[in-house]
Coordinates of C-alpha atoms in Angstrom, one line a residue:
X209 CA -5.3 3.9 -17.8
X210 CA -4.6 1.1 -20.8
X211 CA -0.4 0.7 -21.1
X212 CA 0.3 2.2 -17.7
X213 CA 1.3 0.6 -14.0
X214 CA -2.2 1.1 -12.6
X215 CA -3.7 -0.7 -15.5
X216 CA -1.2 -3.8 -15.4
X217 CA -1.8 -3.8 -11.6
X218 CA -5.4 -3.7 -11.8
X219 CA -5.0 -6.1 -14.2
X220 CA -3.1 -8.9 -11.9
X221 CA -5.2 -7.8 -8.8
X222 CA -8.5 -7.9 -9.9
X223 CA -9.1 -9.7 -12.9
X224 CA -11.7 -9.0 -15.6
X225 CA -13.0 -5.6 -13.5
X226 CA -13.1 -2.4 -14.7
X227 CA -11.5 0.5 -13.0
X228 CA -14.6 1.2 -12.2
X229 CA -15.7 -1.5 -10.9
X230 CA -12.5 -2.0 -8.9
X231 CA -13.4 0.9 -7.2
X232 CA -16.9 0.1 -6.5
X233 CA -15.6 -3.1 -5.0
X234 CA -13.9 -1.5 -2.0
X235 CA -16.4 1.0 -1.3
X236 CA -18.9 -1.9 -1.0
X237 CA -16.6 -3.3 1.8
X238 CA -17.2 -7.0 0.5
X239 CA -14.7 -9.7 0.0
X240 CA -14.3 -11.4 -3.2
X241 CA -12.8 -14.4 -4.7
X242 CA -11.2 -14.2 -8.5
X243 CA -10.3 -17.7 -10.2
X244 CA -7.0 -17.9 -11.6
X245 CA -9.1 -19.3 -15.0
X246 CA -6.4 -21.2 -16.6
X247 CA -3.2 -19.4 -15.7
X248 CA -1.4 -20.8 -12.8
X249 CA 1.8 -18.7 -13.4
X250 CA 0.0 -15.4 -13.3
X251 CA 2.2 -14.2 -10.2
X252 CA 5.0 -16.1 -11.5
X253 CA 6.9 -12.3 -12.4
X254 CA 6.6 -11.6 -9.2
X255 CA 7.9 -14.0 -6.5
X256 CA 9.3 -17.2 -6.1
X257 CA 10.5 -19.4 -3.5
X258 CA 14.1 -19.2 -4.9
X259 CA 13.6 -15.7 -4.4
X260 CA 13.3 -16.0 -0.7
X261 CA 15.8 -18.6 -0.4
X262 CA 18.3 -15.8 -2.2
X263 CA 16.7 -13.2 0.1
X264 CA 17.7 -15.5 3.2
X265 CA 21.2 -15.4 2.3
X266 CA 22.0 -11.7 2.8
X267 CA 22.6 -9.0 5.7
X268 CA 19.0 -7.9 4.9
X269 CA 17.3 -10.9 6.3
X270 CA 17.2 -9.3 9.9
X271 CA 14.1 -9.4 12.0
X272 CA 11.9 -7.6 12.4
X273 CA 12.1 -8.0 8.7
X274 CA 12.1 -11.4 9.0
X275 CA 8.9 -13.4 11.3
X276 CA 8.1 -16.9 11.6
X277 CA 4.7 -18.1 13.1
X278 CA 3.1 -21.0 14.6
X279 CA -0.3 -21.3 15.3
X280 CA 0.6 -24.8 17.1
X281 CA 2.0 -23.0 19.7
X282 CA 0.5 -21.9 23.2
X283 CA -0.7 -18.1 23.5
X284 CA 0.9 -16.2 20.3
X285 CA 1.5 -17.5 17.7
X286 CA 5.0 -15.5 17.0
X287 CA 7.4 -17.5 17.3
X288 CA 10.1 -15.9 19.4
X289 CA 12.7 -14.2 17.4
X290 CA 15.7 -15.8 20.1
X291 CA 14.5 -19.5 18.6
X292 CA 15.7 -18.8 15.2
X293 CA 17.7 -15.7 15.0
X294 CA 21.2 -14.3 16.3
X295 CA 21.2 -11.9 18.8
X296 CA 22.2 -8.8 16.2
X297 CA 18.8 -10.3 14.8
X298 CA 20.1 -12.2 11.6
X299 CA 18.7 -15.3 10.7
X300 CA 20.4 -18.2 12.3
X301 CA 19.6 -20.5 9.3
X302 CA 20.3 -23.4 10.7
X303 CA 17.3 -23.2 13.7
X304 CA 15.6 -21.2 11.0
X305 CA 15.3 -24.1 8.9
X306 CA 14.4 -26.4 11.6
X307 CA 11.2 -24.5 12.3
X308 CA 9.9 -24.5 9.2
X309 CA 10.4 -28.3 9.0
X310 CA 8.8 -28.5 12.0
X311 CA 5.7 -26.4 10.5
X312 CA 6.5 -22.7 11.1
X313 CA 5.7 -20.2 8.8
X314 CA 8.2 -17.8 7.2
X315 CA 7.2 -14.3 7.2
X316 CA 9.1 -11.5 5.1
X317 CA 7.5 -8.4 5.8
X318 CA 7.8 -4.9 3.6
X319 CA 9.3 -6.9 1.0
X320 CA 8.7 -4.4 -1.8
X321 CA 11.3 -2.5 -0.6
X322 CA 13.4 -5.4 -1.5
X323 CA 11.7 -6.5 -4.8
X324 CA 11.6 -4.5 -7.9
X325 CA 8.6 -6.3 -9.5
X326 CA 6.8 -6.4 -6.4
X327 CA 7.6 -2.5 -6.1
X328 CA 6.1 -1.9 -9.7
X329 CA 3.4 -3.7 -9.1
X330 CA 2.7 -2.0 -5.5
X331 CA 3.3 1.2 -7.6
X332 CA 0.3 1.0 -9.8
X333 CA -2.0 -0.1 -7.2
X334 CA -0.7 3.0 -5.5
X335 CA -1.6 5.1 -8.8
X336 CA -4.7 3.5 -9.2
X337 CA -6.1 4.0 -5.0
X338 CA -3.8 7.0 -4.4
X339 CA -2.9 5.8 -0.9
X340 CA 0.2 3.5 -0.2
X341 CA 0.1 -0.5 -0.8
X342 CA 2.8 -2.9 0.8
X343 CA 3.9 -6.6 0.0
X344 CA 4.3 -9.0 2.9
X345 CA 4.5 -12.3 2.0
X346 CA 3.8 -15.9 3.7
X347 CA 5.6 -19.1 2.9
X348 CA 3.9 -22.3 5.0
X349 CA 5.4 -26.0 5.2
X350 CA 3.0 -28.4 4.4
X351 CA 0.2 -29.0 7.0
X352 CA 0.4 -25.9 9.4
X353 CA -1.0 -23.1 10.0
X354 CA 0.6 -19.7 10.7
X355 CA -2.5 -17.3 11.7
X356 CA -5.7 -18.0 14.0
X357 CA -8.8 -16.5 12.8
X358 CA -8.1 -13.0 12.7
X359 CA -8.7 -9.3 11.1
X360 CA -6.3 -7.0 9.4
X361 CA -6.7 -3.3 10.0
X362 CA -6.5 -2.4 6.0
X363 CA -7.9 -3.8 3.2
X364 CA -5.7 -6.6 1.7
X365 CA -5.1 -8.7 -1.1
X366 CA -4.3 -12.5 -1.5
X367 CA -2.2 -13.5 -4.2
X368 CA -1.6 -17.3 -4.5
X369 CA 1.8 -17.6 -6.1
X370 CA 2.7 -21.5 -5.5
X371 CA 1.2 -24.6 -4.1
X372 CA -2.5 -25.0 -2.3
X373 CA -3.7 -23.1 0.9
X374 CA -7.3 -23.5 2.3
X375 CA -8.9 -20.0 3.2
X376 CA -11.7 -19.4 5.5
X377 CA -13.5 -16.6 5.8
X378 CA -16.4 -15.4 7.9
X379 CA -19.1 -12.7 7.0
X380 CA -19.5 -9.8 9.3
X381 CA -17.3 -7.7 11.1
X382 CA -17.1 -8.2 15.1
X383 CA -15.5 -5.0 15.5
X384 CA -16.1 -2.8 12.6
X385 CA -14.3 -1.1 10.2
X386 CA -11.1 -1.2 12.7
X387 CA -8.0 0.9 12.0
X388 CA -4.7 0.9 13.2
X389 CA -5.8 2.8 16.5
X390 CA -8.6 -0.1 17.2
X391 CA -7.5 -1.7 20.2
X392 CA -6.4 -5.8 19.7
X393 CA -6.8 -7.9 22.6
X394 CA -7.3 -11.6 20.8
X395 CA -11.0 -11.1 22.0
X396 CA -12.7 -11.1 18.6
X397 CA -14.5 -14.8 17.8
X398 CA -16.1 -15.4 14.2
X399 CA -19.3 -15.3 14.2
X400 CA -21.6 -18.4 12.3
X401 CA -19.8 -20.5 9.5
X402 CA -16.9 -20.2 7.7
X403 CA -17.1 -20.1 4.2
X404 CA -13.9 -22.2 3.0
X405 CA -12.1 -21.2 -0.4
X406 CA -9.1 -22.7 -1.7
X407 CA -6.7 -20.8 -3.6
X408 CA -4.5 -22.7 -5.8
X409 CA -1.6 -21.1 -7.8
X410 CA -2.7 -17.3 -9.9
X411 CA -6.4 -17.3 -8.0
X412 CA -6.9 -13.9 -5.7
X413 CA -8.9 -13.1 -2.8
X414 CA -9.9 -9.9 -1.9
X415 CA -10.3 -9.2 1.7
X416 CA -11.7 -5.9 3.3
X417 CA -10.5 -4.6 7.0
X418 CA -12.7 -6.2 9.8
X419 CA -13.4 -9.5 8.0
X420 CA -12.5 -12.6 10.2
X421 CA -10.4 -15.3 8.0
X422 CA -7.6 -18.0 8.5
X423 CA -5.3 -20.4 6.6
X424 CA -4.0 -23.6 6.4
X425 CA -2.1 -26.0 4.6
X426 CA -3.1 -29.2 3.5
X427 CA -1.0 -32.1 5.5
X428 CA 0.9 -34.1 2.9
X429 CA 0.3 -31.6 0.4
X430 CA 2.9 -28.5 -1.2
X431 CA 4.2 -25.9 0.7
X432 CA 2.2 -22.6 -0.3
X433 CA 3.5 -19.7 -0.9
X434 CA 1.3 -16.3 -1.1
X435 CA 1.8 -12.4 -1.0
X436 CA -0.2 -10.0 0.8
X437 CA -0.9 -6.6 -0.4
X438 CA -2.4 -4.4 2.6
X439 CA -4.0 -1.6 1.1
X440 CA -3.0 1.2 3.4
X441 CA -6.2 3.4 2.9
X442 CA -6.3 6.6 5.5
X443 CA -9.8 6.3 7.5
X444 CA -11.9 9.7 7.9
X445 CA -10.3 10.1 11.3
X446 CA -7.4 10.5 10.4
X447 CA -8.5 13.0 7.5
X448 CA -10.2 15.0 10.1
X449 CA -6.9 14.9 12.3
X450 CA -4.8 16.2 9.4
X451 CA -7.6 18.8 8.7
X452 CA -8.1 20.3 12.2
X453 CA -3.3 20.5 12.0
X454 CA -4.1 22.5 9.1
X455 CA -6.7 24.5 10.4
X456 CA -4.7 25.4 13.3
X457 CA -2.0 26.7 11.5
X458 CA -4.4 28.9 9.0
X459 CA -7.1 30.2 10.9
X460 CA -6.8 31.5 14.6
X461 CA -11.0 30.7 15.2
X462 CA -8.9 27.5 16.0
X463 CA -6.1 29.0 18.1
X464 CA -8.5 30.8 20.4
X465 CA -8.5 29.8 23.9
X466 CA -11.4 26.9 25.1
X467 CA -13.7 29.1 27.2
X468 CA -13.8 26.3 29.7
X469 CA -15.8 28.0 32.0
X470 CA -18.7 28.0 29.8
X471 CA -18.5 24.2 29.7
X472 CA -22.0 23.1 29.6
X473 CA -23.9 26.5 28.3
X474 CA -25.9 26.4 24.9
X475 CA -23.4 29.2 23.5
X476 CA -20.3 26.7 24.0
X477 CA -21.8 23.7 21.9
X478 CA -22.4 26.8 19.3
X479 CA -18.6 27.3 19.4
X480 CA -18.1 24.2 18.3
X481 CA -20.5 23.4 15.9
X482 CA -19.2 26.1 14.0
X483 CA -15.4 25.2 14.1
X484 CA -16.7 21.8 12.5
X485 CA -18.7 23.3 10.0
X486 CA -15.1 25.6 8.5
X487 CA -13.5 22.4 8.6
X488 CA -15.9 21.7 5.3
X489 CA -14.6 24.7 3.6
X490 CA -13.3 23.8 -0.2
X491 CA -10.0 25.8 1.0
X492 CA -9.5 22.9 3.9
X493 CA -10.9 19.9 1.6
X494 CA -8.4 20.8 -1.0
X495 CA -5.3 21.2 1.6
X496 CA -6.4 18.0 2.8
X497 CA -6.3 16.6 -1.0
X498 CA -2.8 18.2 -1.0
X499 CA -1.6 16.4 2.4
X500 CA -2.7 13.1 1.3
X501 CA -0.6 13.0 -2.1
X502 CA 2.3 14.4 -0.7
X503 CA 2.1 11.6 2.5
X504 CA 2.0 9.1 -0.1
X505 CA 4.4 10.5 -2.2
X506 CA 6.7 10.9 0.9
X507 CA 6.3 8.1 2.8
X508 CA 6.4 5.4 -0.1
X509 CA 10.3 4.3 -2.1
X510 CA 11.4 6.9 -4.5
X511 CA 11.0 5.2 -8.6
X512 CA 12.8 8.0 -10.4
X513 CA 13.1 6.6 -14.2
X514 CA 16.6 7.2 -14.3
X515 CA 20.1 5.2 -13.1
X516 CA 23.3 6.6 -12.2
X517 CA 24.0 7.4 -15.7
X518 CA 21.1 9.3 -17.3
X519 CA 22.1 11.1 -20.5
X520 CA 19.6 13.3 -22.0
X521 CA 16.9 12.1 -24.1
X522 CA 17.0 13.3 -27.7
X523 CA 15.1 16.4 -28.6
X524 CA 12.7 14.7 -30.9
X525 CA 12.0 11.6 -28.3
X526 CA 8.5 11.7 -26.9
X527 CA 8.1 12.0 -23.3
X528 CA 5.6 12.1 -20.4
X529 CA 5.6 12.0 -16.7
X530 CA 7.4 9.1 -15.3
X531 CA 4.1 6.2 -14.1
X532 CA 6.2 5.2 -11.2
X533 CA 7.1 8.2 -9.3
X534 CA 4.1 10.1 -7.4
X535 CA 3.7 13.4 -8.5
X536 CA 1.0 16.3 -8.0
X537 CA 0.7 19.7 -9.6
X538 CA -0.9 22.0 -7.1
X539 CA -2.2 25.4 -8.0
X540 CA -0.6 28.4 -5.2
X541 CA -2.2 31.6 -4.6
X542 CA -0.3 34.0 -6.7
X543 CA -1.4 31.9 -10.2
X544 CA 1.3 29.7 -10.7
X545 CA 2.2 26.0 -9.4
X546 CA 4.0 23.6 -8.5
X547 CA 4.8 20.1 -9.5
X548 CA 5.8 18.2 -6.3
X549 CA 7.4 15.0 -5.8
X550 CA 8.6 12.7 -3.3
X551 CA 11.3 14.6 -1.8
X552 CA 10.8 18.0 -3.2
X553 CA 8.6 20.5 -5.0
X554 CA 9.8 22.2 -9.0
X555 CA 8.2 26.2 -9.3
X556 CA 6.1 26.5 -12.3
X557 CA 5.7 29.4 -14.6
X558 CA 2.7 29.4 -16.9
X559 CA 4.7 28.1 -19.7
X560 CA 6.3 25.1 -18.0
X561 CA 2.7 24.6 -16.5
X562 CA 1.4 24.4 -20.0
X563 CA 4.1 22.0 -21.2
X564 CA 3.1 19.9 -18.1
X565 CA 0.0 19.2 -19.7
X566 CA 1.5 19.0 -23.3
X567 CA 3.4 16.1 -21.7
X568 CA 0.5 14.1 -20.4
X569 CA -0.7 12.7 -23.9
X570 CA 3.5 12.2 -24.4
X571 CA 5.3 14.9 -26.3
X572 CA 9.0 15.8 -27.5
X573 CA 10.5 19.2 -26.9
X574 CA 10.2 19.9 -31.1
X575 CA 6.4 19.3 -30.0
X576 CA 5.9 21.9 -27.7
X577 CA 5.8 25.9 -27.8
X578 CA 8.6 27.8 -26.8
X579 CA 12.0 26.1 -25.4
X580 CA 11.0 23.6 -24.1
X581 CA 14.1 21.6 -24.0
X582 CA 16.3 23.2 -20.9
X583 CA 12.6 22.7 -18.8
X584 CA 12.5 18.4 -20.3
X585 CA 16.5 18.1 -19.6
X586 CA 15.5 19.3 -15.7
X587 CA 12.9 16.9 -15.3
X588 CA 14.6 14.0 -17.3
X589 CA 17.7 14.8 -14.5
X590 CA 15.0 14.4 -11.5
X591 CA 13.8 11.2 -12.9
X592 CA 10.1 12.7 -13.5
X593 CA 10.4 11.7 -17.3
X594 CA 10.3 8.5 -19.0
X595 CA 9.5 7.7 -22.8
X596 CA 6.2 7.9 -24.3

């Protein structure tokens, strides 16, 4: 992983961990603080408040891009998007401003889509989990409060970029492991103490789905400014959703009618036990692996390593697989495969499967058997290539 996206990610995210150990982190579903240890500016690439006051002065600073939140007010703590924004939704800067004086806090959601180092680094946290990662992030006057005590629905990371902000955060889950679908009716309550942790500029706190935790700032104090990651991991239910769609189109034992007159006999429950037990079959497991990469490589921004102008690299250049755009080669029935991408799928012969591979430990076309160079020119065109 050393040199590539995933590593420098890992790298900023979770500090001093091994990609092992990364992983074994989130399976252990256990929130973790990492010191900054002498480097303030660590985030410093990333984001800055002049940044955001650029970012405020363009047509993309619409809501529902564009939030601000107020946990001093009455019920939600949205602030209404008529307070501080035109009716066409831009951002009336002049109320905007106002608010945050007045202790609102600005929220920019999705803004990876907006920032290229935020969208390389959400990029190799996306290589490194295989499932997507997004960038929100949270600027708060001094003295507020944007958030009540709350759980996200993903995993996420908390990235302290500038100034101080004091984090609680409560052990437990009072409704666990929730998802997306988990219904939210401001009725969870933290259980026992708060453990508080201040972040102060390049510290991290890692925070899994279900765990209760707030922020505020310190009255007096800096503003703070902070980026979320959520880490968009799929749950097994949805898994199982995607594997009974695929299911239903490849095997009719899942087509066949319901014999809803035998509700309640032994031979019905039979029926269905062994519908669940195909949906364990390698064949379903490894369309499901399919499924997943191709969602993520669908549903996440496009990072071809190429501009407008891409002239062809020179025959003797080494090349590999470009580390920012998502790519799979999947095996198909007849022998051959296929290398598919975010927004399309390349046939494979044997050969060009073989020069695939030569590619992954970077190779130039003089390097590999055969002609290679028509087959590198192709892929250097769909920005799937980028120097070794």
């Amino acid at each position: 992983m050393s040199g590539t996206l995933a590593a420098e990610a890992a790298e900023l995210a979770f500090p001093g961990l091994s990609e092992e150990e990364i992983l074994d982190l989130r399976e252990a579903r256990r929130w973790r603080f990492f010191a900054a240890h002498g480097d303030p500016a660590r985030f410093a690439g990333l984001l800055s408040i002049p940044d955001l006051d650029a970012f405020l002065r363009t047509e993309a600073a619409r809501a529902p891009r564009i939030a601000m939140a107020d946990n001093g007010r009455k019920g939600s703590a949205g602030v209404p998007e008529e307070d501080w924004a035109f009716e066409d939704g831009r951002v009336d800067l002049v109320r905007f401003f106002a608010l945050f004086d007045a202790g609102a806090t600005l929220v920019v959601s999705q803004f990876h889509e907006l920032n290229e180092p935020l969208a390389r680094f959400c990029r190799g946290l996306e290589r490194l989990f295989l499932h997507g990662a997004q960038a929100n992030i949270y600027l708060t006057p001094p003295g507020a409060q944007g958030f009540r005590p709350h759980f996200d629905t993903h995993d996420v990371l908390v990235l302290q970029v500038a100034g101080h902000k004091d984090w609680r955060v409560w052990d437990g889950q009072p409704v666990p492991d929730p998802t997306r679908r988990t219904p939210w009716r401001n009725q969870a309550v933290p259980e026992g103490e708060p453990l508080p942790i201040p972040l102060h500029p390049g510290d991290v706190l890692y925070i899994p789905r279900g765990i209760m935790h707030d922020a505020a700032t310190q009255p007096g104090g800096e503003p703070s400014l902070h980026i979320t990651i959520g880490l968009l991991e799929p749950c097994w239910a949805e898994g199982i959703r995607r594997i009974l769609d695929i299911a239903e189109e490849q095997d009719p034992a899942f087509r066949a009618a319901i014999p809803t007159w035998r509700i309640g006999e032994q031979g019905f429950a039979a029926g269905v036990a062994g519908l669940v037990q195909k949906l364990a079959s390698p064949e379903l497991m490894e369309a499901l692996s399919v499924a997943l990469l191709d969602r993520l490589a669908a549903e996440r921004l496009q990072m071809p390593h190429r501009g407008l102008l891409a002239p062809p690299p020179l025959r003797e250049q080494r090349m590999r697989l470009s580390d920012a755009m998502h790519t799979t080669v999947v095996p198909l029935p007849d022998g051959g495969a296929s290398l598919r991408y975010g927004g399309g799928a390349l046939p494979l012969t044997a050969e060009q499967l073989g020069w695939l591979q030569g590619l992954e430990a970077t190779a130039s076309s003089v390097d590999l058997p055969g002609d290679a160079w028509p087959f590198l020119c192709q892929l250097h065109a769909l920005g799937l290539l980028e120097p070794g």
